Amino acid sequence: VIRVKQESGGRFDLFDPASKPDGGQRELCSILFAEQMSDWAVVWEVLYLVVRPQLDGKHDSPSAFGEAMAGDCLVTAQKELLAEWKDFFLALQRPDLAVMLEKHLAYQAKAIELVQEKLKSPALAEIDNRVEAAMRRTMNEKLGDLEASLDSILGPTPSGNSPT
């Protein structure tokens, strides 16, 4: 924890989940839970700093480390990091912080479950059908406008001759 804080220039204070890296608006805890897509880069960086001594110089930067890690491994590594973080606080006799991380993990798992459930919902299929119908209506309207425009172009000329 101390090494990560030192090597990150104080950006990542794992002693304090409420710390705000780079003086930002968001807490380290919410960033490491990857609540926004852009957070994954920070997760990779923190993971890199945590495991860097074990890399034997194979990956000399967070980006090289990230390139070597498959995307699905990142999610597994993130969960392991958060579980270890929770255990770290339990060992420090800080059950308040451990429970906060544990609850956050549980809420994240529940959120994923609810999203997956919603994606299987018949309502989503109905939305797809409505969008497709709207697209067809718009296409038919525009095609009708195009046909009318072509008819006017291809109609009789002012001289009375019809184009062939």
mmCIF file of C-alpha atoms in Angstrom, residues 6-147:
data_model
loop_
_atom_site.group_PDB
_atom_site.id
_atom_site.type_symbol
_atom_site.label_atom_id
_atom_site.label_comp_id
_atom_site.label_asym_id
_atom_site.label_seq_id
_atom_site.Cartn_x
_atom_site.Cartn_y
_atom_site.Cartn_z
ATOM 1 C CA GLN A 6 4.897 6.304 -3.338
ATOM 2 C CA GLU A 7 5.225 4.992 -6.886
ATOM 3 C CA SER A 8 2.057 6.774 -7.943
ATOM 4 C CA GLY A 9 3.312 10.067 -6.558
ATOM 5 C CA GLY A 10 0.533 9.987 -3.958
ATOM 6 C CA ARG A 11 -2.257 9.575 -6.541
ATOM 7 C CA PHE A 12 -3.433 6.225 -5.182
ATOM 8 C CA ASP A 13 -3.805 6.121 -1.420
ATOM 9 C CA LEU A 14 -5.138 2.635 -0.774
ATOM 10 C CA PHE A 15 -5.283 3.423 2.954
ATOM 11 C CA ASP A 16 -8.128 5.821 2.148
ATOM 12 C CA PRO A 17 -10.855 4.608 -0.257
ATOM 13 C CA ALA A 18 -12.417 8.093 -0.056
ATOM 14 C CA SER A 19 -9.238 9.792 -1.349
ATOM 15 C CA LYS A 20 -9.634 11.627 -4.640
ATOM 16 C CA PRO A 21 -6.813 10.915 -7.098
ATOM 17 C CA ASP A 22 -5.299 13.993 -8.716
ATOM 18 C CA GLY A 23 -7.581 16.208 -6.620
ATOM 19 C CA GLY A 24 -10.520 15.093 -8.756
ATOM 20 C CA GLN A 25 -14.175 14.943 -7.831
ATOM 21 C CA ARG A 26 -14.456 11.163 -7.528
ATOM 22 C CA GLU A 27 -13.268 8.830 -4.806
ATOM 23 C CA LEU A 28 -10.670 6.144 -5.421
ATOM 24 C CA CYS A 29 -13.179 3.486 -4.368
ATOM 25 C CA SER A 30 -15.696 4.403 -7.072
ATOM 26 C CA ILE A 31 -12.906 4.620 -9.662
ATOM 27 C CA LEU A 32 -11.544 1.163 -8.773
ATOM 28 C CA PHE A 33 -15.072 -0.204 -9.059
ATOM 29 C CA ALA A 34 -14.961 1.163 -12.645
ATOM 30 C CA GLU A 35 -18.248 2.998 -12.372
ATOM 31 C CA GLN A 36 -17.372 4.817 -15.611
ATOM 32 C CA MET A 37 -15.771 3.292 -18.701
ATOM 33 C CA SER A 38 -12.771 5.607 -18.453
ATOM 34 C CA ASP A 39 -12.013 4.159 -14.997
ATOM 35 C CA TRP A 40 -10.626 0.947 -16.487
ATOM 36 C CA ALA A 41 -7.352 2.697 -17.344
ATOM 37 C CA VAL A 42 -6.923 3.596 -13.664
ATOM 38 C CA VAL A 43 -7.781 0.037 -12.610
ATOM 39 C CA TRP A 44 -5.028 -1.225 -14.942
ATOM 40 C CA GLU A 45 -2.585 1.316 -13.536
ATOM 41 C CA VAL A 46 -3.303 0.403 -9.912
ATOM 42 C CA LEU A 47 -3.098 -3.308 -10.698
ATOM 43 C CA TYR A 48 0.217 -2.694 -12.424
ATOM 44 C CA LEU A 49 1.576 -0.848 -9.395
ATOM 45 C CA VAL A 50 0.384 -3.608 -7.052
ATOM 46 C CA VAL A 51 1.988 -6.467 -9.016
ATOM 47 C CA ARG A 52 4.956 -4.611 -10.564
ATOM 48 C CA PRO A 53 7.602 -6.247 -8.318
ATOM 49 C CA GLN A 54 6.410 -9.667 -9.503
ATOM 50 C CA LEU A 55 6.650 -8.786 -13.210
ATOM 51 C CA ASP A 56 10.451 -9.232 -13.358
ATOM 52 C CA GLY A 57 10.773 -6.238 -15.678
ATOM 53 C CA LYS A 58 8.652 -7.905 -18.384
ATOM 54 C CA HIS A 59 6.204 -5.041 -18.526
ATOM 55 C CA ASP A 60 7.860 -1.728 -17.762
ATOM 56 C CA SER A 61 4.754 0.474 -17.850
ATOM 57 C CA PRO A 62 1.040 0.308 -17.075
ATOM 58 C CA SER A 63 0.277 0.412 -20.802
ATOM 59 C CA ALA A 64 2.605 -2.531 -21.554
ATOM 60 C CA PHE A 65 1.031 -4.405 -18.651
ATOM 61 C CA GLY A 66 -2.449 -3.594 -19.986
ATOM 62 C CA GLU A 67 -1.560 -4.750 -23.496
ATOM 63 C CA ALA A 68 -0.392 -8.090 -22.098
ATOM 64 C CA MET A 69 -3.609 -8.653 -20.150
ATOM 65 C CA ALA A 70 -6.739 -9.964 -21.833
ATOM 66 C CA GLY A 71 -9.868 -7.891 -21.221
ATOM 67 C CA ASP A 72 -11.729 -10.620 -19.348
ATOM 68 C CA CYS A 73 -8.682 -11.052 -17.077
ATOM 69 C CA LEU A 74 -8.978 -7.395 -16.121
ATOM 70 C CA VAL A 75 -12.414 -7.934 -14.592
ATOM 71 C CA THR A 76 -11.173 -10.959 -12.643
ATOM 72 C CA ALA A 77 -8.069 -9.064 -11.484
ATOM 73 C CA GLN A 78 -10.234 -6.103 -10.451
ATOM 74 C CA LYS A 79 -12.457 -8.339 -8.323
ATOM 75 C CA GLU A 80 -9.406 -9.938 -6.716
ATOM 76 C CA LEU A 81 -7.888 -6.517 -5.991
ATOM 77 C CA LEU A 82 -11.102 -5.360 -4.331
ATOM 78 C CA ALA A 83 -11.377 -8.574 -2.301
ATOM 79 C CA GLU A 84 -7.765 -8.197 -1.132
ATOM 80 C CA TRP A 85 -8.416 -4.533 -0.321
ATOM 81 C CA LYS A 86 -11.356 -5.597 1.834
ATOM 82 C CA ASP A 87 -9.226 -8.234 3.591
ATOM 83 C CA PHE A 88 -6.505 -5.630 4.131
ATOM 84 C CA PHE A 89 -8.956 -3.449 6.047
ATOM 85 C CA LEU A 90 -10.180 -6.425 8.068
ATOM 86 C CA ALA A 91 -6.567 -7.156 9.060
ATOM 87 C CA LEU A 92 -6.184 -3.514 10.135
ATOM 88 C CA GLN A 93 -9.308 -3.918 12.273
ATOM 89 C CA ARG A 94 -11.234 -1.450 10.132
ATOM 90 C CA PRO A 95 -14.452 -3.386 9.593
ATOM 91 C CA ASP A 96 -16.202 -0.173 8.577
ATOM 92 C CA LEU A 97 -14.045 0.136 5.456
ATOM 93 C CA ALA A 98 -14.138 -3.613 4.802
ATOM 94 C CA VAL A 99 -17.939 -3.669 4.974
ATOM 95 C CA MET A 100 -18.140 -0.634 2.686
ATOM 96 C CA LEU A 101 -16.070 -2.484 0.057
ATOM 97 C CA GLU A 102 -18.016 -5.697 0.587
ATOM 98 C CA LYS A 103 -21.340 -3.899 0.146
ATOM 99 C CA HIS A 104 -20.054 -2.126 -2.942
ATOM 100 C CA LEU A 105 -19.035 -5.498 -4.430
ATOM 101 C CA ALA A 106 -22.478 -6.917 -3.637
ATOM 102 C CA TYR A 107 -24.250 -3.902 -5.135
ATOM 103 C CA GLN A 108 -22.119 -4.099 -8.262
ATOM 104 C CA ALA A 109 -22.964 -7.801 -8.676
ATOM 105 C CA LYS A 110 -26.671 -7.032 -8.183
ATOM 106 C CA ALA A 111 -26.517 -4.208 -10.737
ATOM 107 C CA ILE A 112 -25.001 -6.570 -13.322
ATOM 108 C CA GLU A 113 -27.678 -9.154 -12.548
ATOM 109 C CA LEU A 114 -30.448 -6.562 -13.010
ATOM 110 C CA VAL A 115 -28.972 -5.313 -16.295
ATOM 111 C CA GLN A 116 -28.732 -8.863 -17.633
ATOM 112 C CA GLU A 117 -32.324 -9.487 -16.568
ATOM 113 C CA LYS A 118 -33.480 -6.303 -18.289
ATOM 114 C CA LEU A 119 -31.629 -7.226 -21.485
ATOM 115 C CA LYS A 120 -33.643 -10.475 -21.623
ATOM 116 C CA SER A 121 -36.917 -8.632 -21.097
ATOM 117 C CA PRO A 122 -39.639 -8.828 -23.762
ATOM 118 C CA ALA A 123 -39.918 -5.046 -23.404
ATOM 119 C CA LEU A 124 -36.493 -4.697 -25.025
ATOM 120 C CA ALA A 125 -37.662 -6.760 -28.009
ATOM 121 C CA GLU A 126 -40.721 -4.506 -28.257
ATOM 122 C CA ILE A 127 -38.458 -1.446 -28.298
ATOM 123 C CA ASP A 128 -36.471 -3.058 -31.120
ATOM 124 C CA ASN A 129 -39.707 -3.639 -33.058
ATOM 125 C CA ARG A 130 -40.816 -0.013 -32.531
ATOM 126 C CA VAL A 131 -37.440 1.322 -33.674
ATOM 127 C CA GLU A 132 -37.519 -0.865 -36.787
ATOM 128 C CA ALA A 133 -41.076 0.269 -37.595
ATOM 129 C CA ALA A 134 -40.045 3.910 -37.219
ATOM 130 C CA MET A 135 -37.063 3.311 -39.490
ATOM 131 C CA ARG A 136 -39.304 1.717 -42.126
ATOM 132 C CA ARG A 137 -41.775 4.625 -41.931
ATOM 133 C CA THR A 138 -38.991 7.150 -42.352
ATOM 134 C CA MET A 139 -37.482 5.205 -45.240
ATOM 135 C CA ASN A 140 -40.855 4.901 -46.970
ATOM 136 C CA GLU A 141 -41.531 8.621 -46.521
ATOM 137 C CA LYS A 142 -38.117 9.547 -47.907
ATOM 138 C CA LEU A 143 -38.397 7.024 -50.732
ATOM 139 C CA GLY A 144 -41.829 8.409 -51.533
ATOM 140 C CA ASP A 145 -40.332 11.933 -51.636
ATOM 141 C CA LEU A 146 -37.571 10.617 -53.899
ATOM 142 C CA GLU A 147 -40.077 8.944 -56.224
#
